[in-house]
Structures are given as structure tokens and as C-alpha cells.
XYZ file of C-alpha atoms in Angstrom:
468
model
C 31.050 195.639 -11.594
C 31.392 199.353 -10.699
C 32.716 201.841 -12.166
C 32.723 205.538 -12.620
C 32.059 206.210 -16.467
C 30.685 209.493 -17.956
C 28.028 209.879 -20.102
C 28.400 213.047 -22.036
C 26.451 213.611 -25.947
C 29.307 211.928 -27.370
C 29.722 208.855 -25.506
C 32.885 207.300 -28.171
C 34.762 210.264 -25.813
C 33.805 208.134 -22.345
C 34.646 204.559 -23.629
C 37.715 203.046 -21.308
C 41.246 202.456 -23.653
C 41.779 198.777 -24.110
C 44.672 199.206 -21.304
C 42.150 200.371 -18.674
C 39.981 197.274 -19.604
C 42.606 194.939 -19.498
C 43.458 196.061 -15.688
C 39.886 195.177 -14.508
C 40.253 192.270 -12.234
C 37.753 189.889 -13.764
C 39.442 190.409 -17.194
C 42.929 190.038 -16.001
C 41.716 186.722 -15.162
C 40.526 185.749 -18.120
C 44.105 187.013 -19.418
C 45.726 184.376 -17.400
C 43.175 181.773 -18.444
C 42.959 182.422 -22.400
C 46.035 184.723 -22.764
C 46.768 188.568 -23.542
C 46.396 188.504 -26.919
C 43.292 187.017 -28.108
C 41.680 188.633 -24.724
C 42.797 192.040 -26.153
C 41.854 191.242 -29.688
C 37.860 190.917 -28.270
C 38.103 193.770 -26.479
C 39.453 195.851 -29.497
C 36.618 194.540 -31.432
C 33.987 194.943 -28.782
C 35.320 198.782 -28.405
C 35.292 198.789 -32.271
C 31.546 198.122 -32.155
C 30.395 200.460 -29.539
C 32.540 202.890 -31.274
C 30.562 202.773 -34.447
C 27.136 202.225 -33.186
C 28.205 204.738 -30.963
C 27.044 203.311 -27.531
C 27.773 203.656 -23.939
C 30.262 200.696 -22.384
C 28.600 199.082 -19.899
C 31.123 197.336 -18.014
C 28.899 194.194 -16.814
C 27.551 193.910 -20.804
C 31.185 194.311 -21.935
C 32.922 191.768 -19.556
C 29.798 188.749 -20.578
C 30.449 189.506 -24.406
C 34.193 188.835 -24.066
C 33.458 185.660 -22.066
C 31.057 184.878 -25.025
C 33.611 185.252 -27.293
C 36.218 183.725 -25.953
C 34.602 180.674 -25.542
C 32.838 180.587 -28.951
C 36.708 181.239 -30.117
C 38.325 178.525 -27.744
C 35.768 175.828 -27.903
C 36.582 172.524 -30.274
C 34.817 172.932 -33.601
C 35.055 169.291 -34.553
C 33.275 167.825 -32.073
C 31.131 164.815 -30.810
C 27.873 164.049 -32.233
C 25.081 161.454 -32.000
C 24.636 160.594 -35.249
C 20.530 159.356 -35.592
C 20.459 159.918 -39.041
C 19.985 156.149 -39.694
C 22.817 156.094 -42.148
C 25.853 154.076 -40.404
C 28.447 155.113 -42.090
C 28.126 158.706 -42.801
C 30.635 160.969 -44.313
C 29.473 163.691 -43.284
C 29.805 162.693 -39.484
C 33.155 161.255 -39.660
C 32.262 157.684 -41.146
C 33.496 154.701 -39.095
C 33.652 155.445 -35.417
C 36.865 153.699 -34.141
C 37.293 151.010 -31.543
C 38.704 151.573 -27.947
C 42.045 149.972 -29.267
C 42.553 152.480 -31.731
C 42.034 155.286 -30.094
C 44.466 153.906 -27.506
C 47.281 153.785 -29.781
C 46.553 156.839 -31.202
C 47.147 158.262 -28.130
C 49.944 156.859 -27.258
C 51.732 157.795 -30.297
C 50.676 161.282 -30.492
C 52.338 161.563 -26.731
C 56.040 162.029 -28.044
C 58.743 160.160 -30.169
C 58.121 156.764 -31.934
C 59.394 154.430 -34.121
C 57.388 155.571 -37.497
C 60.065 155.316 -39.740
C 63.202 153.683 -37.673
C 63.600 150.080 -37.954
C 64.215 148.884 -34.466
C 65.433 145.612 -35.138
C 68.392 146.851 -37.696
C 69.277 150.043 -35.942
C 68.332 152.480 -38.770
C 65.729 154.066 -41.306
C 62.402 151.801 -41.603
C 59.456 152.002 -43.857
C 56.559 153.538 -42.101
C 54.334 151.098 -44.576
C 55.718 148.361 -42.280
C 53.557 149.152 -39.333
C 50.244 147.525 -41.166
C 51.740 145.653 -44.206
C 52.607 142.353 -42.301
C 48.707 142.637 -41.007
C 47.244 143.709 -44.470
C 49.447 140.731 -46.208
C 48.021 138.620 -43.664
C 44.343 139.547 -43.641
C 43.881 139.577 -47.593
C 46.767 136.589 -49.022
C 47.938 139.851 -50.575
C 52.483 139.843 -51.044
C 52.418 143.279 -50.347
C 50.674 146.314 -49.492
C 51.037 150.218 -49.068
C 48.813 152.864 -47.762
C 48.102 156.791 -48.545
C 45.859 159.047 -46.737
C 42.400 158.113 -48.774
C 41.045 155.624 -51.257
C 41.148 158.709 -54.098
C 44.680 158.603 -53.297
C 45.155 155.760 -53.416
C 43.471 155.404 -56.893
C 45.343 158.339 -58.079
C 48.424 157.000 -57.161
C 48.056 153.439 -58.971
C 47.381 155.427 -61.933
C 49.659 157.598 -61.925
C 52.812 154.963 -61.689
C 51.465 152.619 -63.862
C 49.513 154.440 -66.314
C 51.169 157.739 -67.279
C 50.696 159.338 -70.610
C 49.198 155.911 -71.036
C 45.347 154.581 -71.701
C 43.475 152.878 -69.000
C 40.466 150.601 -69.781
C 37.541 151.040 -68.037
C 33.296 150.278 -68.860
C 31.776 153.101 -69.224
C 29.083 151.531 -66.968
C 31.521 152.315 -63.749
C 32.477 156.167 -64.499
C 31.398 157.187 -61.050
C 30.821 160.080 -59.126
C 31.302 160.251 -55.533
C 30.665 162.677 -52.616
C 32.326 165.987 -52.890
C 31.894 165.504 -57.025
C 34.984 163.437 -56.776
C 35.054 161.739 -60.418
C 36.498 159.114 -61.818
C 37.448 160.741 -65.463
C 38.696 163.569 -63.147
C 41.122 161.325 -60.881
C 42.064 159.781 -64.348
C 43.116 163.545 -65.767
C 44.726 164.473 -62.192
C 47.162 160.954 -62.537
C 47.957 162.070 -66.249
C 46.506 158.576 -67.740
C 43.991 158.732 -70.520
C 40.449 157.173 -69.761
C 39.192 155.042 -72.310
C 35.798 153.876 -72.123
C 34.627 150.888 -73.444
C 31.454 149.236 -73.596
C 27.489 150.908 -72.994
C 26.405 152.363 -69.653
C 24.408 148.878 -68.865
C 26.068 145.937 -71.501
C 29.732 145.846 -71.366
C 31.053 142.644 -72.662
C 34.695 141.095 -72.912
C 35.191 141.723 -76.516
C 34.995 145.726 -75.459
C 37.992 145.339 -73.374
C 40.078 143.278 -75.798
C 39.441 145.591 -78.907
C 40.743 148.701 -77.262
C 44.089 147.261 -76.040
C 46.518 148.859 -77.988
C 50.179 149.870 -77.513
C 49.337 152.752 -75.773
C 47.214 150.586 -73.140
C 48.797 151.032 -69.837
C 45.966 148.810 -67.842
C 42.638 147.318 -67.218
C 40.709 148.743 -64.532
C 37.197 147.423 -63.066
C 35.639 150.362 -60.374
C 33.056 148.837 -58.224
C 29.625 150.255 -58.173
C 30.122 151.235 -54.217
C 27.909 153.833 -54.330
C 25.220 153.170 -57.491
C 23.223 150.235 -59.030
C 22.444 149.543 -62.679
C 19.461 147.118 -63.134
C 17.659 145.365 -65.630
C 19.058 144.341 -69.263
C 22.983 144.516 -68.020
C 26.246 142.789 -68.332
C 29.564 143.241 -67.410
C 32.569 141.091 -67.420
C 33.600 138.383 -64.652
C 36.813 139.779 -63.144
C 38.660 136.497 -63.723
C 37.740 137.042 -67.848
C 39.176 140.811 -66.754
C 42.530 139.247 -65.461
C 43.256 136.831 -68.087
C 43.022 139.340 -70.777
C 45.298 141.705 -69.359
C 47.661 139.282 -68.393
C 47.639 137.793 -71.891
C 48.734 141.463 -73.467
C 51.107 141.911 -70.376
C 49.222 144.342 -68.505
C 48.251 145.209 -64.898
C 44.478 144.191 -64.049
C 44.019 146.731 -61.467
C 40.013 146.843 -59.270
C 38.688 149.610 -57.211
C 36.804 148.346 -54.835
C 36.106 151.281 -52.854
C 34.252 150.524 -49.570
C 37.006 147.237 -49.034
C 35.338 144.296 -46.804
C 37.636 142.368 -45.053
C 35.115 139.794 -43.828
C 32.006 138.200 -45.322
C 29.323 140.319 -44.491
C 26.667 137.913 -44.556
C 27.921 135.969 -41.721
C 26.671 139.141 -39.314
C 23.147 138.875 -41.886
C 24.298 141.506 -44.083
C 24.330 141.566 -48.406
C 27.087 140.719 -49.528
C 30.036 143.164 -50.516
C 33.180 141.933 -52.524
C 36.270 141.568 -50.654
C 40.315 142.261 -51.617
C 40.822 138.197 -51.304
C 37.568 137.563 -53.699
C 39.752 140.167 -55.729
C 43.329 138.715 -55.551
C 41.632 135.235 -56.237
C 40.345 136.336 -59.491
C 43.741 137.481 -60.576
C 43.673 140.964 -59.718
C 47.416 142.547 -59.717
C 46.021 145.614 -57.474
C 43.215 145.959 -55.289
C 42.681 149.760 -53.285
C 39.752 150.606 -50.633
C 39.360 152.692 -48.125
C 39.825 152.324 -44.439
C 37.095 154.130 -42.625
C 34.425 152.314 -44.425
C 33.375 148.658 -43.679
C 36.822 147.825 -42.747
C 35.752 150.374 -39.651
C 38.951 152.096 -39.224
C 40.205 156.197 -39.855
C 40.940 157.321 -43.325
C 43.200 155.382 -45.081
C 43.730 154.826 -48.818
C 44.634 150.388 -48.823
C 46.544 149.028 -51.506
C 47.173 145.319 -52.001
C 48.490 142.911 -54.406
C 51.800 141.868 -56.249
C 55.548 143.010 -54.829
C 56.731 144.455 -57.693
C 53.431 146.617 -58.572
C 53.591 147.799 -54.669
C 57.259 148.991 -55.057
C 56.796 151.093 -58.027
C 54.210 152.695 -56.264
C 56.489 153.571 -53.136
C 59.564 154.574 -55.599
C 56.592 157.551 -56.942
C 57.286 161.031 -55.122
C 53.735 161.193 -54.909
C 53.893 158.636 -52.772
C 55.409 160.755 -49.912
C 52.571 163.677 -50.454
C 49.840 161.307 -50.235
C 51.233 159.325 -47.235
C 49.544 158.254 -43.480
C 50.864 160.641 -40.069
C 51.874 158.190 -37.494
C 48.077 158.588 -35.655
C 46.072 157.242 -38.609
C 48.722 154.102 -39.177
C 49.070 153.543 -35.269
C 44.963 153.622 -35.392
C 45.224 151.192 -38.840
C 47.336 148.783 -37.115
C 44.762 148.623 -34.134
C 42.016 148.005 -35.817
C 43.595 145.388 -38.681
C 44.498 142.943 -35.624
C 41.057 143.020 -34.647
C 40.419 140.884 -37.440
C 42.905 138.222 -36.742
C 39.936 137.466 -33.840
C 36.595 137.496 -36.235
C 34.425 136.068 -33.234
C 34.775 138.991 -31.027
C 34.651 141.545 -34.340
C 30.741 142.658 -33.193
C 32.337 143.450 -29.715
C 35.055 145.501 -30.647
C 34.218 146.748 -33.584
C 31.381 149.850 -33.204
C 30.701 150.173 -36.802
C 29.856 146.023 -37.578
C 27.848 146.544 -34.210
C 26.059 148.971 -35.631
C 26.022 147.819 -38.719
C 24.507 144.124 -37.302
C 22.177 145.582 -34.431
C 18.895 143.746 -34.389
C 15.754 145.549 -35.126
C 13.988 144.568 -32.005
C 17.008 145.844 -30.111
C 16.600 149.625 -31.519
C 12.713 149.106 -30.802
C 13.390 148.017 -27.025
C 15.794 151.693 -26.622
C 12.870 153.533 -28.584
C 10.360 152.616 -26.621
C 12.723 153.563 -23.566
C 13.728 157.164 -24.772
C 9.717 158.054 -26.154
C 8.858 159.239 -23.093
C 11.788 161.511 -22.587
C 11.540 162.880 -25.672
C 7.728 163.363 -25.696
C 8.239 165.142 -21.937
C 11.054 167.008 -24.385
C 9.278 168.434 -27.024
C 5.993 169.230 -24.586
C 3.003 170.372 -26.706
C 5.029 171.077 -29.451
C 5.274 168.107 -31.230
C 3.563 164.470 -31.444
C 6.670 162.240 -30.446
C 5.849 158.585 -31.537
C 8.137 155.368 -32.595
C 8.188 154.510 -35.806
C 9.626 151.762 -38.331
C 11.887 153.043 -40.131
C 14.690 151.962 -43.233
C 18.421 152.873 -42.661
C 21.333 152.338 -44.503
C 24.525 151.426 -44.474
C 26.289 154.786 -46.039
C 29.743 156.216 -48.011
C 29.107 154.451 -51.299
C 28.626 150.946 -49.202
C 26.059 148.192 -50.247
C 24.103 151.363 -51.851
C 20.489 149.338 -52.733
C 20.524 148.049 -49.312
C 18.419 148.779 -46.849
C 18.908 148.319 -42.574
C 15.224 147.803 -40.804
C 15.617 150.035 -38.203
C 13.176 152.128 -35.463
C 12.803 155.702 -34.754
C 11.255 158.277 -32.812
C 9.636 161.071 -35.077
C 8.871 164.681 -33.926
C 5.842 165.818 -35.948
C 5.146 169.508 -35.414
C 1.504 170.028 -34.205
C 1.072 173.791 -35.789
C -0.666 173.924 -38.541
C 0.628 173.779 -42.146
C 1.540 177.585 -41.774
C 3.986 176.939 -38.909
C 4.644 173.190 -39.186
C 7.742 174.202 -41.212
C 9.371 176.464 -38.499
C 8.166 174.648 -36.097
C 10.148 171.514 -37.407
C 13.322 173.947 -37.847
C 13.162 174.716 -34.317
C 13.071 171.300 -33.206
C 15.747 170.633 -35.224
C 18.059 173.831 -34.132
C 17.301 172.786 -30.333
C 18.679 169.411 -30.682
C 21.609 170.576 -32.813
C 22.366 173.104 -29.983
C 22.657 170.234 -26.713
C 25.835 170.160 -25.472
C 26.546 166.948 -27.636
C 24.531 168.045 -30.990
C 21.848 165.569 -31.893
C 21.701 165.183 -36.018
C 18.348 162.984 -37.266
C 17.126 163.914 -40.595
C 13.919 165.731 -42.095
C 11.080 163.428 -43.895
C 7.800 163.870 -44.789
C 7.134 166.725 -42.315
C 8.753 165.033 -39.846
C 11.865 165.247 -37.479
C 13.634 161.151 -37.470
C 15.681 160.727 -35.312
C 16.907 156.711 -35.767
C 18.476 154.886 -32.736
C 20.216 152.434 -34.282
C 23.601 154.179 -33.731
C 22.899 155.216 -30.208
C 25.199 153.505 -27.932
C 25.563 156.139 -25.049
C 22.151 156.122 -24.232
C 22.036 158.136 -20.903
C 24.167 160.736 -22.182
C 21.285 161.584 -24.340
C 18.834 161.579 -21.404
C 20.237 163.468 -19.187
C 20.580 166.721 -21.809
C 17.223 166.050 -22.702
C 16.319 166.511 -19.733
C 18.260 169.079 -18.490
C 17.336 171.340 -21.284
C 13.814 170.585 -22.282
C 12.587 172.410 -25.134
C 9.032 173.205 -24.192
């Protein structure tokens, strides 16, 4: 670009008004791409700078910065990943990745009007819970079932409506803490219920339970160790013993089951994780979990179990705060008929594909991305494949382990500049047009496959941005 500036002793004299600026051809174009007044916020700030550091303007240097800008500014900031981490379902990359049918009807929601809370049938005001209740009743033997916007909701909610000002029963063996230092004797203060803890951290036995139930009991609650495991010289008690007891004193028997199953995991050759219907058949009045876990669906807080519990939980004005937007139930409802078709679940479903994936399948991709990777990293680092141990993630199945493969980076400085070396490697792949997140062990860069599905995606930024 050309144009006639002067350079006198005090340059902050010579810089062009934001007006001239804005009349340049190449910026009024970016006006009518990104708008007037962000475009003439940068420049402000960009005349701001030279002004203090008190610098020429050259136009060329000027005109890239505000492109810069603007683009940093206007580009998504949640966006796509490949998650090689090795940890499936990982919070901090969105957990569950959600099936082609969800997304779909997410879509097609989001588009314009629906029927979210307008009963079509009867001509007037619906339930929006009616969209995946009929599925969730259906999937779990539950009579009815409601839905917030997150299993700590959900939780909070339960307690809250049936256990106000009231004690709730719980071993002190299942006090957990979560991610985000979400705890349970927190969520109990929060509902306005009063924990009571019963039992040792490793030995609680029935007798605990029934000795604390008092007037002011409001109900039994069991919280499943989703994200812990105690071992050795332990006992707890059999959630149909749980049940009965409560029952007997008139009181809810509500479980936590946090990660929420709604098939038998072994049957794809996983452990074993307890299910709502394992939970409803042992008597259980209330069963929550969340959505974007195992069940492989967005965020959603579940709760299932008897009518009348349900609809004091929907009369609660909490209720309304903590409720699903039309996107995450239209996505809920998706992904909940997948299961009336368990066969095909491994085909639809990316996160039980995942989840299931063969070792010698991730091995077979490894040992066709090494040699990209190696031709990647150059001299910088030894690229080899390497057996590694994954797991599932979020609290789910959290002693088990998924035998996985990955390729590891190992920096070939020397101790002195192994470190940076490794942080470079790391920043490089983090900056590709669709960020690649492994993790750091042992002095090495992992980057685990078994989540990889778009496989020449990956390639072809590799390639077209080596790092050597």
C-alpha cells in the first residue's frame, strides 16, 4: 500500500485519524466483511499502541495486524480437537462425542420454532420432559423420569425436594469429590439437607444406616464410587438391604450412580458398571446419572424411578433453573432410541466404539501414521509405537484400564533441552489447524490412537505443516 505519511521527530503528530484509516480500500473491505465497529475498535487500539510506543504507522504493518486481529477475535474458541490423550471420555475435551443422529436433530431444532413445550396431540402447553421420558421409561422399567442440565443437578435437585431442612444418610465411605472440586457434603449444603455420615471410610455395615434414622431422616442415599476405589478390608451394604430399610421407616432410598450405563458393558468386553435397571430392581425409589458419560450422549442430568417422587421434583422451582434447552433434549432423544437397536450400538454410537476398539486395531493405524509423524518431527524427536494403558474417563470404571497403542515423541536433546524441546512438540501440535492434545509421560510426548477416527485429516496437516 502507498501512501504519503510524514515522518517528523514526533511521529504521534503523522499517525492517520481512525476516519482516514477506515477509507483505505483494503480496510473498507474488511468493514463490509467483519463490520464497522469491531474493525474500528482494532484500529483504535492499534493507533493506541503506536501512540504510546510512539512509532511510525506503517500502513502495510498496520493493515496485517488488523487482519490478525480480527480473525483471532472472529474465529470459534470452542473448537474441534483430536483427542489422543488415551482417556475416552474426557471432560476436559467435551466427554462423549455424539452420534450423526444427534447432531442431526440438534440441528434441526436449533433452525426455528418447535414443539418443546406444546403438546401437539391436545392443542396446548406440553411438558418438555416428554420428549425423552417415554424412551427413558422404556430403556430402564423406570414409571417415570425427568431431566436437568447435569448429573450435580440432578443430585441437587432430588435433595433438595425430598430432603429439606431434613438429614440424609449416606457412608462416609462414598463422600466424593469430583472434577472441578464438586463435593458431595457441598451439593448436600447447596440443597439445604443435612449430611449425615454413617459408617468408617472402608466398613460400613447395615446396622450404621438403621441407627441414625431418626425423625428428622429425610432419606437414604448410596453414591457410587464412579470415580474412586476402596480396597482391601471393606464392606458396604447390598442396595436391596439399603431399600428395605428405608422402606420399612417410610423413606425414599435414593442411588447416585453417576456415570449411568444403560447396557451391560461386558457384552462389548468391558468391566462391568451398574446400571439404573440393576438399581430399580433392588428397590431403588430414585436413580440420577449423567448423559454424556457411558450413556454417550450431551450433558444431561437423568432421573428415574417412582411417579410420585418424579412429580415432586417437577412441582420444585428449581426445577425450571436447572432444566434442558431444546438442543440438548432433541440430541437426548436421538441418542436414547439408539438403544432400542443394541446390535448396531458399536456402529452408531462413537463413544462404545471407542470405548470397545480392539488393541490390534489401534496398532494396525499406529503403525500407518509412524512414518508421518517421524517425517513430522524430523531430527527432533525419536517417533516410535508403543503399548500403552488408556482409560475410560469422567469418574467411569476408574481402576480400569483400556490396552491401547501409541506413538511417542521422545526429544533427542539432551537432558538440558529435552524439556523445551518436548514443550515445543507439544505447542506445534496444539497449534494445527485441528489442535492435536496427547499427554506428557516419562519424558515423552503420547499421543494414543485409540480415539482417532478421522485418520487422514490428521495426515494431511501433518504434512502440510511439518515441524522440522
Amino acid at each position: 500500500m502507498n501512501t504519503d505519511l510524514a515522518a517528523p521527530s514526533d511521529v504521534r503528530r503523522t499517525l492517520p485519524s481512525v476516519d482516514q484509516i477506515l477509507n483505505w480500500p483494503i480496510i473498507h473491505e474488511l468493514t463490509e466483511l467483519h463490520g464497522r465497529t469491531l474493525t474500528k475498535q482494532i484500529i483504535s487500539n492499534e493507533l493506541s499502541r503506536l501512540r504510546i510506543n510512539g512509532e511510525p504507522c506503517d500502513p502495510d504493518q498496520l493493515v496485517e495486524h488488523v487482519q490478525l486481529q480480527l480473525h483471532a477475535l472472529l474465529a470459534p474458541s470452542l473448537r474441534k480437537v483430536f483427542n489422543l490423550t488415551g482417556t475416552v471420555l474426557h471432560t476436559n475435551l467435551g466427554r462423549a462425542p455424539l452420534p450423526e443422529e444427534a447432531i442431526s436433530a440438534m440441528c434441526d431444532v436449533a433452525r426455528g420454532a418447535s414443539n418443546l413445550e406444546f403438546d401437539l396431540l391436545k392443542g396446548k402447553r406440553g411438558d418438555r420432559d416428554s420428549h425423552v421420558e417415554g424412551w427413558l421409561c422404556r430403556l430402564t422399567g423406570a414409571e417415570a423420569a425427568t431431566v436437568v442440565n447435569n448429573n450435580a443437578a440432578a443430585v441437587l435437585l432430588t435433595l433438595n425436594t425430598l430432603a429439606k431442612g431434613k438429614d440424609v444418610l449416606v457412608s462416609r465411605g462414598e463422600l466424593v469429590e469430583i472434577g472441578g472440586a464438586f463435593r458431595v457434603p457441598d451439593i448436600m449444603r447447596r440443597a439445604q439437607a443435612k449430611l449425615l455420615e454413617v459408617g468408617t471410610t472402608n466398613r460400613t455395615h447395615l446396622r450404621d444406616y438403621v441407627e441414625a434414622i431418626s425423625p428428622r431422616t429425610g432419606l437414604l442415599m448410596t453414591i457410587h464410587a464412579s470415580n474412586y476405589a476402596i480396597q482391601g478390608f471393606t464392606a458396604s451394604v447390598p442396595e436391596t438391604q439399603l431399600a428395605q430399610a428405608a422402606h420399612e421407616q417410610g423413606l425414599p432410598y435414593v442411588i447416585d450412580l453417576g456415570s449411568g450405563s444403560l447396557i451391560d458393558m461386558r457384552h462389548w468386553g468391558l468391566p462391568y458398571e451398574p446400571t439404573p435397571m440393576d438399581s430399580i430392581a433392588s428397590g431403588a425409589d430414585l436413580i440420577t446419572f449423567s448423559g454424556d458419560k457411558l450413556l454417550g450422549g450431551p450433558q444431561a442430568g437423568i432421573i428415574v424411578g417412582k411417579q410420585a417422587l418424579i412429580d415432586k421434583l417437577k412441582k420444585n422451582p428449581l426445577k425450571r433453573a436447572l432444566r434442558c434447552d431444546k438442543v440438548t433434549l432433541a440430541a437426548l432423544e436421538a441418542v436414547l432410541k439408539l438403544y432400542a437397536h443394541p446390535e448396531k450400538l458399536t456402529e452408531r454410537l462413537p463413544s462404545l466404539r471407542w470405548l470397545s476398539r480392539p488393541q490390534q486395531y489401534i496398532l494396525q493405524q499406529v503403525n500407518r501414521i509412524l512414518p508421518i509423524f517421524q517425517a513430522w518431527a524430523g531430527d527432533v524427536a525419536k517417533v516410535s509405537a508403543i503399548d500403552v494403558m488408556g482409560q475410560i474417563g469422567s469418574g467411569s470404571l476408574p481402576v480400569e484400564r483400556l490396552p491401547s497403542c501409541a506413538i511417542a515423541l521422545q526429544p533427542t536433546a539432551g537432558k538440558r533441552g529435552a524439556n523445551k524441546q518436548l514443550q515445543r512438540l507439544q505447542s506445534a501440535l496444539m497449534k494445527l489447524p485441528v489442535p492435536v492434545i496427547g499427554r506428557l509421560h516419562d519424558g515423552r510426548l503420547l499421543l494414543d490412537l485409540r480415539c482417532l477416527d478421522e485418520e487422514q485429516l490428521l495426515i494431511d496437516q501433518l504434512q502440510a505443516r511439518p515441524f522440522a
